[in-house]
């Protein structure tokens, strides 16, 4: 039988080219003349009983090969590379990041499970600079992971937030954060906001806060838009200290919060002069005419002012408000001390563009008022847009006018 060691060696060594030459075990018998050596050989029976042999290629020419049989094997063909000679593993991180930047949120998360390198690249902070998680009913550890990945913009209102997981005590990079009307424990909010030092836009509408949270906000001296509409749980003293620290605020919404007269005083006496849009509606008997005068004196550059639902505001406020030369939008809805006939005095406000007086005039009187104040649009905005991240009239998913690249799709 033929020695099969060369074939075994060939299967074990994928890069082998030639097997060793082997000598035949049987000596060649001299051929008899006339073909007598093949006369009575049962060739068909031998082939039937013999086990199948691997087909070998032998050299048949030349006398020097009569005694030696060489087995020829073909070198295994290497897998072809791409036409450019590159594969995914050979691509630099910068190029892979450029490719990953075109993936959706779900595809990016799937990509992170390919290998360790892709997991590291998939969570590079350059890919997570803006995330929209609207529609995600509950956030647990994911929130901490997204914020720790370096998100600059995060939008997740109306979400149930459990305890996020932060692997380190490192400060977060987030600058624009919308947590409006989330279901979240105050202690969780304290943990998140205590890690924020670079906030520029923040919405905590409808949440229960604490003095610790307000003190954390005071560390964000670059904040420009602050929405505390409908908030509660903090003292006038912490509110005053926060307003003293955040001197760059331009838009502030503190409407319908759980404030008493001391909270209102903390606002009107400490509001930064940089504020150009202010919503301080909903305080009924806690906002007085003296408070209106203080606001006008401290913020002479107001362009948007909402004093709605303040029953102590009267027509005597008109001369005071007229001092605001930049005033474009004014809301006095449900300020019942203002007589409807006195609204014609707003013809003196030459720069005023919109006037909201819902609840003060009847629908039948509205056309007459619109005709008398032709340069002013009346009762066109039932909801205030001051400092709110997404206005009610817009259907897009912007965050203070900024788009998010990674969007959760449910």
Coordinates of C-alpha atoms in Angstrom, one line a residue:
X1 CA 0.0 0.0 0.0
X2 CA 1.0 3.6 -0.6
X3 CA 2.4 5.6 2.3
X4 CA -0.2 8.3 3.3
X5 CA 2.0 10.4 5.6
X6 CA 2.6 13.1 3.0
X7 CA -1.2 13.7 2.7
X8 CA -1.5 13.9 6.5
X9 CA 1.2 16.5 6.6
X10 CA -0.4 18.4 3.8
X11 CA -3.7 18.7 5.7
X12 CA -2.0 19.8 8.9
X13 CA 0.2 22.4 7.2
X14 CA -1.9 24.9 5.2
X15 CA 1.1 26.6 3.8
X16 CA 3.0 23.5 2.6
X17 CA 4.0 23.4 -1.0
X18 CA 5.6 20.0 -1.6
X19 CA 5.5 16.8 0.4
X20 CA 8.7 14.8 0.8
X21 CA 9.7 12.4 -1.9
X22 CA 9.0 8.7 -1.0
X23 CA 10.5 5.5 -2.3
X24 CA 8.4 2.5 -3.3
X25 CA 8.3 -0.4 -0.9
X26 CA 8.3 -2.9 -3.6
X27 CA 11.2 -3.7 -5.8
X28 CA 10.4 -3.6 -9.5
X29 CA 10.5 -7.0 -11.1
X30 CA 12.1 -7.2 -14.5
X31 CA 9.5 -7.3 -17.2
X32 CA 9.2 -10.5 -19.1
X33 CA 9.0 -10.4 -22.8
X34 CA 5.7 -10.7 -24.5
X35 CA 3.8 -9.2 -21.5
X36 CA 3.7 -12.5 -19.5
X37 CA 3.7 -10.5 -16.2
X38 CA 0.2 -9.3 -17.0
X39 CA -1.2 -12.4 -18.5
X40 CA -3.2 -13.9 -15.6
X41 CA -3.5 -10.9 -13.2
X42 CA -7.1 -10.4 -12.0
X43 CA -7.0 -6.6 -12.3
X44 CA -10.8 -6.0 -11.9
X45 CA -10.9 -8.1 -8.7
X46 CA -8.0 -6.4 -7.2
X47 CA -9.5 -2.9 -7.8
X48 CA -12.8 -4.0 -6.3
X49 CA -11.2 -5.4 -3.1
X50 CA -8.6 -2.7 -2.6
X51 CA -9.5 0.5 -0.6
X52 CA -9.7 3.7 -2.7
X53 CA -6.4 5.6 -2.9
X54 CA -6.0 9.3 -3.1
X55 CA -5.1 10.4 -6.5
X56 CA -1.6 11.5 -6.8
X57 CA 0.3 13.2 -9.5
X58 CA 3.6 11.7 -10.4
X59 CA 6.3 12.6 -12.8
X60 CA 6.4 10.1 -15.6
X61 CA 9.2 11.4 -17.8
X62 CA 12.9 10.8 -17.4
X63 CA 15.0 7.9 -16.4
X64 CA 16.1 9.6 -13.2
X65 CA 12.5 9.4 -11.9
X66 CA 12.0 5.7 -12.5
X67 CA 13.0 4.8 -9.0
X68 CA 11.5 7.9 -7.2
X69 CA 7.9 8.9 -7.1
X70 CA 7.2 12.6 -6.3
X71 CA 3.8 13.6 -5.0
X72 CA 2.8 17.1 -6.2
X73 CA 0.5 19.2 -4.0
X74 CA -1.0 22.6 -4.8
X75 CA -0.3 25.5 -2.4
X76 CA -3.6 26.6 -0.7
X77 CA -4.9 29.8 -2.2
X78 CA -4.9 32.8 0.2
X79 CA -8.1 34.7 0.6
X80 CA -8.2 37.6 -1.7
X81 CA -8.1 41.0 -0.1
X82 CA -10.1 43.9 -1.3
X83 CA -9.1 45.7 -4.5
X84 CA -7.5 48.4 -2.4
X85 CA -5.6 45.9 -0.3
X86 CA -7.4 46.8 2.9
X87 CA -9.8 45.2 5.3
X88 CA -11.9 46.5 8.2
X89 CA -9.3 45.7 10.8
X90 CA -6.6 47.7 8.9
X91 CA -8.7 50.9 8.7
X92 CA -7.6 53.7 11.1
X93 CA -9.9 54.8 13.9
X94 CA -10.5 58.1 12.3
X95 CA -11.9 56.5 9.1
X96 CA -14.0 54.1 11.0
X97 CA -15.4 56.9 13.1
X98 CA -16.3 58.7 9.9
X99 CA -18.2 55.7 8.8
X100 CA -20.0 55.1 12.1
X101 CA -21.1 58.7 12.2
X102 CA -23.6 58.0 9.4
X103 CA -25.3 55.2 11.4
X104 CA -28.6 55.5 13.2
X105 CA -28.9 55.1 17.0
X106 CA -30.1 51.5 16.7
X107 CA -27.4 50.5 14.1
X108 CA -24.7 52.1 16.2
X109 CA -25.7 50.1 19.2
X110 CA -25.7 46.9 17.1
X111 CA -22.2 47.8 15.8
X112 CA -20.9 48.1 19.3
X113 CA -21.4 44.4 19.8
X114 CA -19.1 43.3 17.0
X115 CA -15.8 43.4 18.8
X116 CA -14.0 45.2 21.6
X117 CA -12.5 47.7 19.2
X118 CA -15.8 48.6 17.6
X119 CA -17.4 48.8 21.0
X120 CA -14.8 51.4 22.0
X121 CA -15.3 53.4 18.7
X122 CA -19.1 53.1 18.8
X123 CA -19.1 55.0 22.2
X124 CA -16.6 57.6 21.1
X125 CA -17.8 61.0 22.4
X126 CA -17.7 62.4 18.8
X127 CA -20.6 60.2 17.9
X128 CA -22.8 61.0 20.9
X129 CA -22.8 64.8 20.9
X130 CA -26.6 65.0 20.4
X131 CA -29.2 62.3 21.4
X132 CA -33.0 62.4 21.2
X133 CA -34.6 59.7 23.3
X134 CA -38.2 60.9 23.0
X135 CA -40.5 57.9 23.0
X136 CA -38.3 55.8 25.2
X137 CA -40.7 55.1 28.1
X138 CA -38.1 54.2 30.7
X139 CA -34.4 55.0 31.1
X140 CA -32.3 53.1 33.6
X141 CA -28.6 52.6 33.2
X142 CA -28.9 53.9 29.6
X143 CA -29.2 57.5 30.7
X144 CA -25.9 57.3 32.6
X145 CA -24.2 55.6 29.7
X146 CA -25.4 58.2 27.2
X147 CA -24.3 61.1 29.4
X148 CA -21.0 59.4 30.2
X149 CA -20.4 58.9 26.4
X150 CA -20.0 62.7 26.1
X151 CA -23.4 63.8 25.0
X152 CA -23.6 67.6 24.6
X153 CA -27.3 67.7 23.8
X154 CA -29.9 65.3 25.4
X155 CA -33.7 65.4 24.9
X156 CA -35.8 63.0 26.9
X157 CA -39.0 64.7 28.2
X158 CA -41.9 62.7 29.6
X159 CA -39.7 59.7 30.5
X160 CA -39.6 57.6 33.5
X161 CA -36.0 57.8 34.8
X162 CA -34.7 55.2 37.3
X163 CA -31.2 55.2 38.8
X164 CA -28.6 56.0 36.1
X165 CA -25.3 54.3 36.3
X166 CA -22.1 56.4 36.3
X167 CA -18.9 54.5 36.3
X168 CA -16.9 57.5 37.6
X169 CA -17.3 60.8 39.4
X170 CA -16.1 62.7 36.3
X171 CA -18.1 65.8 35.3
X172 CA -20.4 65.5 32.4
X173 CA -20.1 67.4 29.1
X174 CA -23.8 68.0 28.6
X175 CA -24.7 71.6 27.6
X176 CA -28.3 71.3 26.5
X177 CA -30.6 69.1 28.7
X178 CA -34.4 68.7 28.5
X179 CA -35.9 66.7 31.4
X180 CA -39.3 68.3 31.2
X181 CA -42.2 66.5 33.0
X182 CA -40.1 63.3 33.6
X183 CA -41.0 60.9 36.3
X184 CA -37.9 60.9 38.5
X185 CA -36.8 60.9 42.1
X186 CA -35.4 64.1 43.5
X187 CA -32.2 62.2 44.6
X188 CA -31.6 61.0 41.1
X189 CA -31.9 64.6 39.8
X190 CA -29.4 65.7 42.4
X191 CA -27.0 63.1 41.3
X192 CA -27.3 64.0 37.6
X193 CA -27.1 67.8 38.0
X194 CA -24.3 67.7 40.5
X195 CA -22.2 66.4 37.7
X196 CA -23.0 69.3 35.3
X197 CA -20.9 72.4 35.1
X198 CA -21.3 73.4 31.5
X199 CA -25.1 73.7 31.1
X200 CA -26.3 76.4 28.7
X201 CA -29.9 75.4 28.2
X202 CA -31.9 73.5 30.8
X203 CA -35.6 72.6 31.2
X204 CA -36.8 71.0 34.4
X205 CA -40.5 71.9 33.8
X206 CA -42.9 70.2 36.2
X207 CA -40.3 68.6 38.5
X208 CA -39.9 68.5 42.2
X209 CA -36.5 70.0 43.0
X210 CA -34.5 70.7 46.1
X211 CA -32.1 73.3 47.4
X212 CA -29.2 71.0 46.5
X213 CA -30.3 71.0 42.9
X214 CA -30.6 74.8 42.8
X215 CA -27.2 75.1 44.3
X216 CA -25.8 72.8 41.6
X217 CA -27.4 75.0 39.0
X218 CA -25.5 77.9 40.5
X219 CA -22.3 76.2 39.4
X220 CA -23.4 76.5 35.7
X221 CA -22.5 80.2 35.2
X222 CA -22.8 79.9 31.5
X223 CA -26.5 79.0 31.5
X224 CA -28.5 81.1 29.0
X225 CA -32.0 79.5 29.0
X226 CA -33.6 78.2 32.2
X227 CA -37.1 76.7 32.3
X228 CA -38.4 76.1 35.9
X229 CA -42.1 76.3 35.0
X230 CA -44.3 74.4 37.5
X231 CA -41.4 73.4 39.7
X232 CA -41.4 73.2 43.5
X233 CA -39.4 72.1 46.5
X234 CA -36.7 74.8 46.9
X235 CA -36.4 77.9 49.1
X236 CA -36.3 81.6 48.2
X237 CA -32.7 81.8 49.5
X238 CA -31.3 79.2 47.2
X239 CA -33.2 80.7 44.3
X240 CA -31.7 84.2 45.0
X241 CA -28.2 82.7 45.3
X242 CA -28.6 80.9 42.0
X243 CA -29.7 84.1 40.2
X244 CA -26.7 86.0 41.6
X245 CA -24.4 83.4 40.2
X246 CA -26.0 82.9 36.8
X247 CA -25.5 86.3 35.3
X248 CA -25.7 85.3 31.7
X249 CA -29.4 84.2 31.6
X250 CA -31.3 85.5 28.7
X251 CA -34.5 83.5 28.9
X252 CA -36.1 82.5 32.1
X253 CA -39.5 80.8 32.7
X254 CA -40.6 80.6 36.4
X255 CA -44.4 80.5 35.7
X256 CA -46.8 78.6 37.8
X257 CA -44.2 77.3 40.2
X258 CA -45.0 76.6 43.8
X259 CA -43.9 80.0 44.9
X260 CA -45.0 82.3 47.7
X261 CA -44.4 86.1 48.0
X262 CA -40.8 85.5 49.2
X263 CA -39.9 83.5 46.0
X264 CA -41.3 86.3 43.8
X265 CA -39.2 88.9 45.8
X266 CA -36.1 86.7 45.3
X267 CA -36.7 86.8 41.6
X268 CA -37.5 90.5 41.1
X269 CA -34.6 91.6 43.4
X270 CA -31.9 89.3 41.9
X271 CA -32.9 88.7 38.3
X272 CA -29.9 89.4 36.0
X273 CA -30.0 92.4 33.8
X274 CA -29.1 90.1 30.9
X275 CA -32.6 88.7 30.8
X276 CA -34.5 89.6 27.6
X277 CA -37.4 87.1 27.8
X278 CA -39.2 86.5 31.1
X279 CA -42.3 84.5 32.0
X280 CA -43.4 85.1 35.5
X281 CA -47.1 84.4 35.1
X282 CA -49.5 82.6 37.4
X283 CA -48.8 84.3 40.7
X284 CA -52.1 86.0 41.1
X285 CA -51.8 88.1 44.3
X286 CA -48.1 87.4 44.9
X287 CA -47.0 89.7 42.0
X288 CA -47.6 93.4 42.8
X289 CA -47.2 96.6 40.8
X290 CA -44.0 97.3 42.7
X291 CA -42.7 94.0 41.5
X292 CA -43.5 94.9 37.9
X293 CA -41.6 98.2 38.4
X294 CA -38.6 96.3 39.8
X295 CA -38.5 93.9 36.9
X296 CA -38.6 96.8 34.4
X297 CA -35.8 98.6 36.2
X298 CA -33.5 95.5 36.4
X299 CA -34.2 94.3 32.9
X300 CA -34.4 97.3 30.6
X301 CA -33.8 95.1 27.5
X302 CA -36.8 92.9 27.8
X303 CA -38.3 91.9 24.5
X304 CA -40.8 89.2 25.7
X305 CA -42.7 89.6 29.0
X306 CA -45.5 87.4 30.3
X307 CA -47.4 88.7 33.4
X308 CA -50.5 86.6 32.8
X309 CA -52.8 85.6 35.8
X310 CA -51.6 88.4 38.0
X311 CA -54.7 89.9 39.4
X312 CA -52.9 92.9 41.0
X313 CA -51.6 94.2 37.7
X314 CA -53.7 97.2 36.6
X315 CA -53.7 99.7 33.8
X316 CA -51.2 101.7 35.9
X317 CA -48.6 99.2 34.6
X318 CA -48.9 100.6 31.0
X319 CA -46.7 103.7 31.5
X320 CA -44.1 101.5 33.3
X321 CA -44.1 98.9 30.5
X322 CA -43.8 101.6 27.9
X323 CA -40.3 102.3 29.2
X324 CA -39.2 99.0 27.6
X325 CA -38.2 100.3 24.2
X326 CA -37.3 96.8 23.0
X327 CA -40.6 95.1 24.0
X328 CA -42.0 93.0 21.2
X329 CA -44.3 90.5 22.9
X330 CA -46.5 91.1 25.9
X331 CA -48.9 88.8 27.7
X332 CA -51.5 90.1 30.2
X333 CA -54.1 87.2 29.9
X334 CA -56.5 87.0 32.8
X335 CA -55.2 90.1 34.5
X336 CA -58.7 91.0 35.5
X337 CA -57.9 94.4 36.9
X338 CA -57.3 95.7 33.4
X339 CA -60.4 97.0 31.7
X340 CA -60.9 95.9 28.1
X341 CA -61.4 99.5 26.9
X342 CA -58.0 100.5 28.2
X343 CA -56.3 98.1 25.8
X344 CA -56.5 100.7 23.1
X345 CA -53.7 102.5 24.9
X346 CA -51.3 100.0 23.4
X347 CA -51.4 102.1 20.2
X348 CA -48.6 104.0 21.9
X349 CA -46.4 100.9 21.9
X350 CA -45.0 101.4 18.4
X351 CA -42.6 98.4 18.6
X352 CA -45.0 95.9 20.1
X353 CA -45.8 93.0 17.7
X354 CA -48.0 90.6 19.7
X355 CA -50.4 91.1 22.6
X356 CA -52.0 88.2 24.5
X357 CA -55.1 89.2 26.5
X358 CA -57.0 85.9 26.7
X359 CA -59.9 86.2 29.2
X360 CA -60.1 90.0 29.1
X361 CA -62.2 90.6 26.1
X362 CA -65.1 88.8 24.5
X363 CA -64.8 87.3 21.0
X364 CA -67.3 89.9 19.7
X365 CA -64.9 92.7 20.7
X366 CA -61.8 91.2 19.3
X367 CA -62.3 92.4 15.7
X368 CA -62.8 96.0 17.0
X369 CA -59.6 95.8 19.0
X370 CA -57.6 94.3 16.1
X371 CA -58.8 97.1 13.9
X372 CA -57.8 99.8 16.4
X373 CA -54.3 98.1 17.0
X374 CA -53.6 97.2 13.4
X375 CA -49.8 97.0 13.9
X376 CA -50.3 94.4 16.7
X377 CA -51.3 90.7 16.5
X378 CA -53.7 89.9 19.3
X379 CA -54.3 86.5 20.9
X380 CA -52.2 84.5 18.5
X381 CA -50.1 82.6 21.0
X382 CA -52.0 80.9 23.8
X383 CA -48.9 79.1 25.1
X384 CA -45.6 80.8 26.1
X385 CA -42.4 79.8 24.3
X386 CA -40.1 81.5 26.8
X387 CA -37.1 79.2 27.6
X388 CA -39.0 76.1 26.5
X389 CA -36.9 73.6 24.5
X390 CA -39.6 72.7 21.9
X391 CA -42.5 75.0 21.1
X392 CA -46.0 73.6 20.9
X393 CA -46.5 75.0 17.4
X394 CA -43.5 73.1 15.9
X395 CA -43.7 69.4 15.0
X396 CA -40.0 68.8 14.5
X397 CA -37.7 67.4 17.2
X398 CA -35.4 70.3 17.8
X399 CA -33.9 71.2 21.1
X400 CA -33.9 75.0 21.5
X401 CA -33.6 75.2 17.7
X402 CA -30.8 72.6 17.7
X403 CA -31.2 69.2 15.9
X404 CA -30.1 65.9 17.5
X405 CA -28.2 63.4 15.3
X406 CA -29.0 60.2 17.1
X407 CA -32.8 59.8 17.4
X408 CA -34.5 56.9 19.1
X409 CA -37.1 55.3 16.9
X410 CA -39.7 53.1 18.5

